[in-house]
Short mmCIF file of C-alpha atoms in Angstrom, two decimals:
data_model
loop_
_atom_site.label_atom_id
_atom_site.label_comp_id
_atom_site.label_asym_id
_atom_site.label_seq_id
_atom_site.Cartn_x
_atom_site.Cartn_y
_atom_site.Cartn_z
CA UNK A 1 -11.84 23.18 0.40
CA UNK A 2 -11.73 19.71 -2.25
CA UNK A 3 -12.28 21.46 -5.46
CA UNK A 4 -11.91 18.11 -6.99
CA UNK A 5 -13.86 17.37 -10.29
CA UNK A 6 -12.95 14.42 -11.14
CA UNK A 7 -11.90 11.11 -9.31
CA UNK A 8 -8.16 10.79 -8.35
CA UNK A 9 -5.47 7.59 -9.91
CA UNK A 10 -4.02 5.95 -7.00
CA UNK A 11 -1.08 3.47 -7.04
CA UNK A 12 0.55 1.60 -4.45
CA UNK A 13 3.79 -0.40 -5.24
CA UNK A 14 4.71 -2.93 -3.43
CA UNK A 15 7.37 -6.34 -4.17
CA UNK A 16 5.10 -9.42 -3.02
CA UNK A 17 1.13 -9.55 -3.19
CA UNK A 18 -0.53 -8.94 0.34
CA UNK A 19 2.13 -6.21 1.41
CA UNK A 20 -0.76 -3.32 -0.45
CA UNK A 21 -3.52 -4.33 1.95
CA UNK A 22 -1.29 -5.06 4.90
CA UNK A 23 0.74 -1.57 4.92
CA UNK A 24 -1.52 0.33 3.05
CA UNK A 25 -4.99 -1.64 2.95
CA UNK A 26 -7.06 0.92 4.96
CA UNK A 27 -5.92 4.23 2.67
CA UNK A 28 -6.63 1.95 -0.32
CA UNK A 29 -9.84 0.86 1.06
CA UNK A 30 -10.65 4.96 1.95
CA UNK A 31 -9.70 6.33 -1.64
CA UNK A 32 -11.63 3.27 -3.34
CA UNK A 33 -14.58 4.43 -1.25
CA UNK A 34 -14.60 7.98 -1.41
CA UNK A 35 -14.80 7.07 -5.23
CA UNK A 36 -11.32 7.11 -6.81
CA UNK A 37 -9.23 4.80 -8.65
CA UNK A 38 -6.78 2.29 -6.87
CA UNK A 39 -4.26 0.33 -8.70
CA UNK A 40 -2.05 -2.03 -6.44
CA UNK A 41 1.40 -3.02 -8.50
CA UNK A 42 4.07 -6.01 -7.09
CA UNK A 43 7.31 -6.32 -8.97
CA UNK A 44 7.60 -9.55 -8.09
CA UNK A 45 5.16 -12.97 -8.16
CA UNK A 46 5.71 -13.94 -4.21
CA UNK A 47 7.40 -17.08 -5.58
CA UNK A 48 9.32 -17.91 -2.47
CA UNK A 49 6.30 -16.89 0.27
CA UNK A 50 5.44 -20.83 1.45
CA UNK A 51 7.18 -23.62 3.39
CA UNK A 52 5.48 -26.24 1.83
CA UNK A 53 4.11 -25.34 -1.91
CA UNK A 54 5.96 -25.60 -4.77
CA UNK A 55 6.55 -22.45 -6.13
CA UNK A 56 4.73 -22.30 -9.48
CA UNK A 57 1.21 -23.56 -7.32
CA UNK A 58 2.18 -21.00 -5.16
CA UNK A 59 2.33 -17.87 -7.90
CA UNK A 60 -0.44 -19.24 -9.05
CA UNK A 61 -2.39 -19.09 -5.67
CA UNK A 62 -1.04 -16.09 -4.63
CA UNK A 63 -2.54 -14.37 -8.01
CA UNK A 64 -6.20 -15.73 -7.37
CA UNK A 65 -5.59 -14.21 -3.49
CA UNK A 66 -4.75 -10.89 -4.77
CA UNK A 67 -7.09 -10.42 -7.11
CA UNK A 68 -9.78 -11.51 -4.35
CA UNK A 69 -8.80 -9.14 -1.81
CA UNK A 70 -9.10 -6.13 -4.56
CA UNK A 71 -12.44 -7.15 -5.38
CA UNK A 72 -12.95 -7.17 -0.93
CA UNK A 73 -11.28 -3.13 -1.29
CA UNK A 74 -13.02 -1.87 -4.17
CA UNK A 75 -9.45 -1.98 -5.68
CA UNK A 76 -10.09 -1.95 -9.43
CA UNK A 77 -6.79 -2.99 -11.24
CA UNK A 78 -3.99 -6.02 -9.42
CA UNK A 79 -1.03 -5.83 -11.53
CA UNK A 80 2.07 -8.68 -10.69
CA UNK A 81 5.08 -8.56 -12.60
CA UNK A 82 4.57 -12.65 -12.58
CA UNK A 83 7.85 -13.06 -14.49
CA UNK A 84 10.08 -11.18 -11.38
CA UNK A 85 10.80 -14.24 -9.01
CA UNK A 86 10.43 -13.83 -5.14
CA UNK A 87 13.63 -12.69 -3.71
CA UNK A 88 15.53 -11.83 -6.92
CA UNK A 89 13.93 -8.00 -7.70
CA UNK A 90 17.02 -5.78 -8.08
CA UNK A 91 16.89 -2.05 -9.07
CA UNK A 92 17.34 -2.24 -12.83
CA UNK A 93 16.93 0.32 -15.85
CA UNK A 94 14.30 -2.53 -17.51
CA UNK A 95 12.76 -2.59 -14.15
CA UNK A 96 12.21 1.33 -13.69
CA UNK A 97 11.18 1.39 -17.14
CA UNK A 98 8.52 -0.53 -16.62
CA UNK A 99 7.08 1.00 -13.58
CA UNK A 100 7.24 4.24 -15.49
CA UNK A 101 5.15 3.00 -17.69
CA UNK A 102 3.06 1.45 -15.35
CA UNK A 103 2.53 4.99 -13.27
CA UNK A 104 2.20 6.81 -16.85
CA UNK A 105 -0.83 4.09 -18.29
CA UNK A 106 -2.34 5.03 -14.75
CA UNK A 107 -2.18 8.46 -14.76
CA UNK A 108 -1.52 8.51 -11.38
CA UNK A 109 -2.12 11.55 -9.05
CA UNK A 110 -0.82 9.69 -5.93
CA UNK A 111 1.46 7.01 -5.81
CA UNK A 112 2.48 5.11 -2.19
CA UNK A 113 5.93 3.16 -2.15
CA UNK A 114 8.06 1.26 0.34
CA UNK A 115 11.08 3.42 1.36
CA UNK A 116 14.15 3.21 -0.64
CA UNK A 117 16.30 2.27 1.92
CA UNK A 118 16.41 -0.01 5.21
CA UNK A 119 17.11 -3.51 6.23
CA UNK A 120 14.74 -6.33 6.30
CA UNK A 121 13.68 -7.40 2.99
CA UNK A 122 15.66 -7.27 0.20
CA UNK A 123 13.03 -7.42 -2.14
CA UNK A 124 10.96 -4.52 0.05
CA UNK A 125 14.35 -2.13 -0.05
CA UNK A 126 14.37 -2.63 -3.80
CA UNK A 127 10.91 -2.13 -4.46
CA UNK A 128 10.69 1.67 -2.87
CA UNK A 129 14.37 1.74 -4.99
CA UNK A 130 12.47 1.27 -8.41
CA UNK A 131 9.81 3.19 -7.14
CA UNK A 132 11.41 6.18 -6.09
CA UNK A 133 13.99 6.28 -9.28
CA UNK A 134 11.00 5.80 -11.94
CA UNK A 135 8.64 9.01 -10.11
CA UNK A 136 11.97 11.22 -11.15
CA UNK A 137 10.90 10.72 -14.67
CA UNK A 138 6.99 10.19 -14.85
CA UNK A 139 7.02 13.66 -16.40
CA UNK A 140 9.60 13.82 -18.91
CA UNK A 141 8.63 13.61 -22.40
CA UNK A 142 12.40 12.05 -23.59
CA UNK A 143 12.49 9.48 -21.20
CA UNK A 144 9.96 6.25 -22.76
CA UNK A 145 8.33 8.67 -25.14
CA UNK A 146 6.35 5.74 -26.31
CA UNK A 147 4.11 6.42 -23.61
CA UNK A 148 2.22 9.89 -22.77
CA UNK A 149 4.29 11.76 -19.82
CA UNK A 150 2.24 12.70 -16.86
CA UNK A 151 1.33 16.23 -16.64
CA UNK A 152 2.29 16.86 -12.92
CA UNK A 153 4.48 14.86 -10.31
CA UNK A 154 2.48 12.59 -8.39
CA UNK A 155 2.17 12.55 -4.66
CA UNK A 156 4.35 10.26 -3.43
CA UNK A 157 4.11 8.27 0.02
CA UNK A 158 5.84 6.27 1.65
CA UNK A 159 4.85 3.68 3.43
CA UNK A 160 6.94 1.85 6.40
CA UNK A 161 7.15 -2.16 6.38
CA UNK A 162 8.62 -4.15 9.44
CA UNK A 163 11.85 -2.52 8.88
CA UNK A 164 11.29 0.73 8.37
CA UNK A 165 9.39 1.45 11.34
CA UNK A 166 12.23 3.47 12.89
CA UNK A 167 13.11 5.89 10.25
CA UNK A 168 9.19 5.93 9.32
CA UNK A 169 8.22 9.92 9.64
CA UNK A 170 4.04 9.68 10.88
CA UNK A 171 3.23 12.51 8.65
CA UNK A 172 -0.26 11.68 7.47
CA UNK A 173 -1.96 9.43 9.33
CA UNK A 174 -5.46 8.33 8.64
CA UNK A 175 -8.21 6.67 11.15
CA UNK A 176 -9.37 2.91 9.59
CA UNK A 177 -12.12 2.64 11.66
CA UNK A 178 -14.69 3.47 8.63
CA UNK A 179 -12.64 0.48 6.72
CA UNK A 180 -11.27 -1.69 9.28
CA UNK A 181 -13.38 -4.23 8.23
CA UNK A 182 -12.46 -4.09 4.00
CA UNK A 183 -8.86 -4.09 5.36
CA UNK A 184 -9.48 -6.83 7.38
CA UNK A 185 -10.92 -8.92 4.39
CA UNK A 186 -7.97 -7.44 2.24
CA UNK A 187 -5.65 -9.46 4.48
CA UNK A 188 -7.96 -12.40 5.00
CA UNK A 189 -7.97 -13.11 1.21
CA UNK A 190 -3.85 -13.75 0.86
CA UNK A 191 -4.59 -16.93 3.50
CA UNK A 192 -1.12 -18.38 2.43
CA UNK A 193 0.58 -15.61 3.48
CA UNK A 194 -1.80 -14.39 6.76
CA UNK A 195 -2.25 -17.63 7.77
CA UNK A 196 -0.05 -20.35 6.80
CA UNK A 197 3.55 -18.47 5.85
CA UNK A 198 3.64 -16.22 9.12
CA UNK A 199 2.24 -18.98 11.25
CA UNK A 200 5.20 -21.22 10.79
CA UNK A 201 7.04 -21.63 14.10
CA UNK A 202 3.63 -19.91 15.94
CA UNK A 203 2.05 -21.91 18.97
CA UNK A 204 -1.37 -19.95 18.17
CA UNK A 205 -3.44 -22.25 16.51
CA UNK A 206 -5.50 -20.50 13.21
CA UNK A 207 -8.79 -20.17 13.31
CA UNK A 208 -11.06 -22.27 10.52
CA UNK A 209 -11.67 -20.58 7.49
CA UNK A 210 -15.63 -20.26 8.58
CA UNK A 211 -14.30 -19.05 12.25
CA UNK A 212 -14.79 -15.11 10.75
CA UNK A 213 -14.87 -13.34 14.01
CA UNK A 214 -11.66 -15.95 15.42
CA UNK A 215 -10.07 -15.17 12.01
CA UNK A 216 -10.77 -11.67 12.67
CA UNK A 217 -9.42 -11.58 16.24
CA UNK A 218 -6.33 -13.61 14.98
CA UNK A 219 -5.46 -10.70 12.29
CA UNK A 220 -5.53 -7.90 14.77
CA UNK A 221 -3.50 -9.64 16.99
CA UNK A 222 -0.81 -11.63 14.81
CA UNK A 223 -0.25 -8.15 12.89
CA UNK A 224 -1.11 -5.71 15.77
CA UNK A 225 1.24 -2.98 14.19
CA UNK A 226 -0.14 -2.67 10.87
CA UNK A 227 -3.39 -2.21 12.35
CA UNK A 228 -3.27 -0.16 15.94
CA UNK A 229 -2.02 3.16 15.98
CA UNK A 230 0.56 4.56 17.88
CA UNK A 231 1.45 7.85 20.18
CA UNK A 232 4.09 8.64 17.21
CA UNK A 233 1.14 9.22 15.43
CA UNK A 234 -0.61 11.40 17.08
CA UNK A 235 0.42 14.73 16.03
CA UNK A 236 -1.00 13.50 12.32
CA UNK A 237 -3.88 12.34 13.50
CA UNK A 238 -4.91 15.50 15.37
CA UNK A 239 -4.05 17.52 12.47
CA UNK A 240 -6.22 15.53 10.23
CA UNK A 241 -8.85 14.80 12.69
CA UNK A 242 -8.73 17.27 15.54
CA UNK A 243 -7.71 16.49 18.93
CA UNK A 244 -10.98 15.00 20.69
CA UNK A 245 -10.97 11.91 17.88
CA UNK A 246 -7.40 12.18 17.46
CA UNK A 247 -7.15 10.84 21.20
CA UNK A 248 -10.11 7.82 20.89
CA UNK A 249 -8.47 6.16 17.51
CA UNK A 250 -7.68 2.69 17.82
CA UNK A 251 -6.65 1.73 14.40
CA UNK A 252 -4.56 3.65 12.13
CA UNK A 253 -2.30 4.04 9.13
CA UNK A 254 0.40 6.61 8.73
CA UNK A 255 2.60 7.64 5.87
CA UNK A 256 5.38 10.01 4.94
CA UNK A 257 5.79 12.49 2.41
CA UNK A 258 8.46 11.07 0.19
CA UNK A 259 12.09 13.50 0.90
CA UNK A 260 13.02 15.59 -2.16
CA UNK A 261 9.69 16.03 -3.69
CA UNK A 262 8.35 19.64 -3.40
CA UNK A 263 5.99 20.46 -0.81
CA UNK A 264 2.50 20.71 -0.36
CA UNK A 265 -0.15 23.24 1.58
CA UNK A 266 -2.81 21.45 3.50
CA UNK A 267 -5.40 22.34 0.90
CA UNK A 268 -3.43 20.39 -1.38
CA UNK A 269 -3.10 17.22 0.62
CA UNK A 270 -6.61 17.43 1.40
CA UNK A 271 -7.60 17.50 -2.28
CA UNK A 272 -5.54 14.63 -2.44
CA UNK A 273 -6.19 12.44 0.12
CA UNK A 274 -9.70 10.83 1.03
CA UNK A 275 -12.06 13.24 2.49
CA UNK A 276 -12.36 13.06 6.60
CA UNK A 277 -15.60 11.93 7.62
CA UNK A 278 -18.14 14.40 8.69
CA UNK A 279 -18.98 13.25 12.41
CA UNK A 280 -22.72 12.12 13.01
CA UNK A 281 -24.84 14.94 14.03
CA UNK A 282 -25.25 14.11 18.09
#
């Protein structure tokens, strides 16, 4: 039973703008509906994310995209550490600091991360670094006193990016069908990276901006696995669901309980996670 009375601080920490609504658009899109909070944070200003743009344009455009697509989520707050350059976020002590402070001035009851380690993106690996080291201290009084500890751990997710797929543990999965189309529009608004960044070296042509339904198409195909789920997630799905929709969802997210943290009964992780949707009488 939710025995929530009041609505929950969500954060999800990424290192460029667009990777919130790509890996974890739909949960954003869910909690932000269900009436919480949703903060998205990027430690760095997606700088380097263009072939052709210079790169100062480019933070700049990247910026106005972001804070589109949280007004197309019902995200309320689009933070960018705009002075962290694109391919140069390292884990640092200033850096943690700051995302401590970050979580703190939230208050945040969930938080959703990258994973600390993989390959791929240097940037991405470092991002779920900082993350992971600053949720150690959200808590502690001695550690930035400056700035009210939290009063509890938050939950702490993980979410997978292109190359953390294999590691990636499905252990909460949700079904976007009731916000397929907000995360759709999430990712539509970051056009230089959806668009014109992962089309280089594509033969598929993109669809016009006023094309919505070939624009649409083009999404769930170009970025098929952030949007379709997968048998690995199955057994999370039926748990949250139950096996009859479990077995007809299309389109999915799934996320891991961060290792180390304590764990959780399923009456917690239902009070903190967006309420499943009570099916239509029939």
């Amino acid at each position: 039973m939710n025995t929530r009375t009041r609505p929950l601080q969500v954060m999800v920490i990424a290192a460029h703008p667009d990777e919130p609504e790509e890996y974890a658009g739909g949960l954003a899109a869910a909690y932000a509906e269900a009436g919480h909070h949703v903060k998205f944070l990027t430690l760095t200003n997606g700088s380097a994310g263009h072939a052709s743009l210079d790169a100062p344009s480019l933070v700049a455009r990247r910026a106005r995209e972001a804070h589109c697509a949280a007004e197309r989520l019902g995200v309320v707050e689009y933070e960018i550490f705009d002075d962290v350059d694109d391919g140069s976020l390292v884990p640092t002590l200033e850096l943690r600091m700051r995302v401590i402070r970050s979580v703190r001035r939230w208050r945040a009851d969930v938080v959703i991360a990258f994973h600390p380690e993989g390959g791929g993106h240097p940037d991405n690996r470092a991002a779920g670094r900082i993350a992971a080291d600053a949720l150690h201290f959200t808590e502690l009084r001695n550690v930035l006193p400056a700035v009210p500890p939290l009063p509890r751990a938050p939950l702490f997710l993980l979410m997978p990016d292109y190359a953390t797929v294999d590691r990636h543990r499905h252990e909460i999965a949700i079904d976007l069908a009731p916000v397929l189309e907000r995360k759709l529009l999430g990712c539509d608004a970051h056009g230089s990276q959806f668009y014109e960044f992962s089309a280089t070296g594509d033969d598929r042509p993109v669809p016009p901006a006023d094309d919505w339904a070939g624009r649409r198409a083009y999404l769930l195909d170009h970025w098929k696995p952030w949007f379709e789920s997968s048998e690995g997630m199955r057994k999370a799905l039926t748990e949250r669901y139950g096996a009859e929709h479990a077995a007809q969802v299309t389109y999915a997210e799934s996320f891991q309980l961060a290792p180390g943290r304590r764990g959780y009964t399923q009456e917690e992780l239902a009070d903190l996670l967006p309420p499943v949707p009570v099916p239509a009488a029939g």
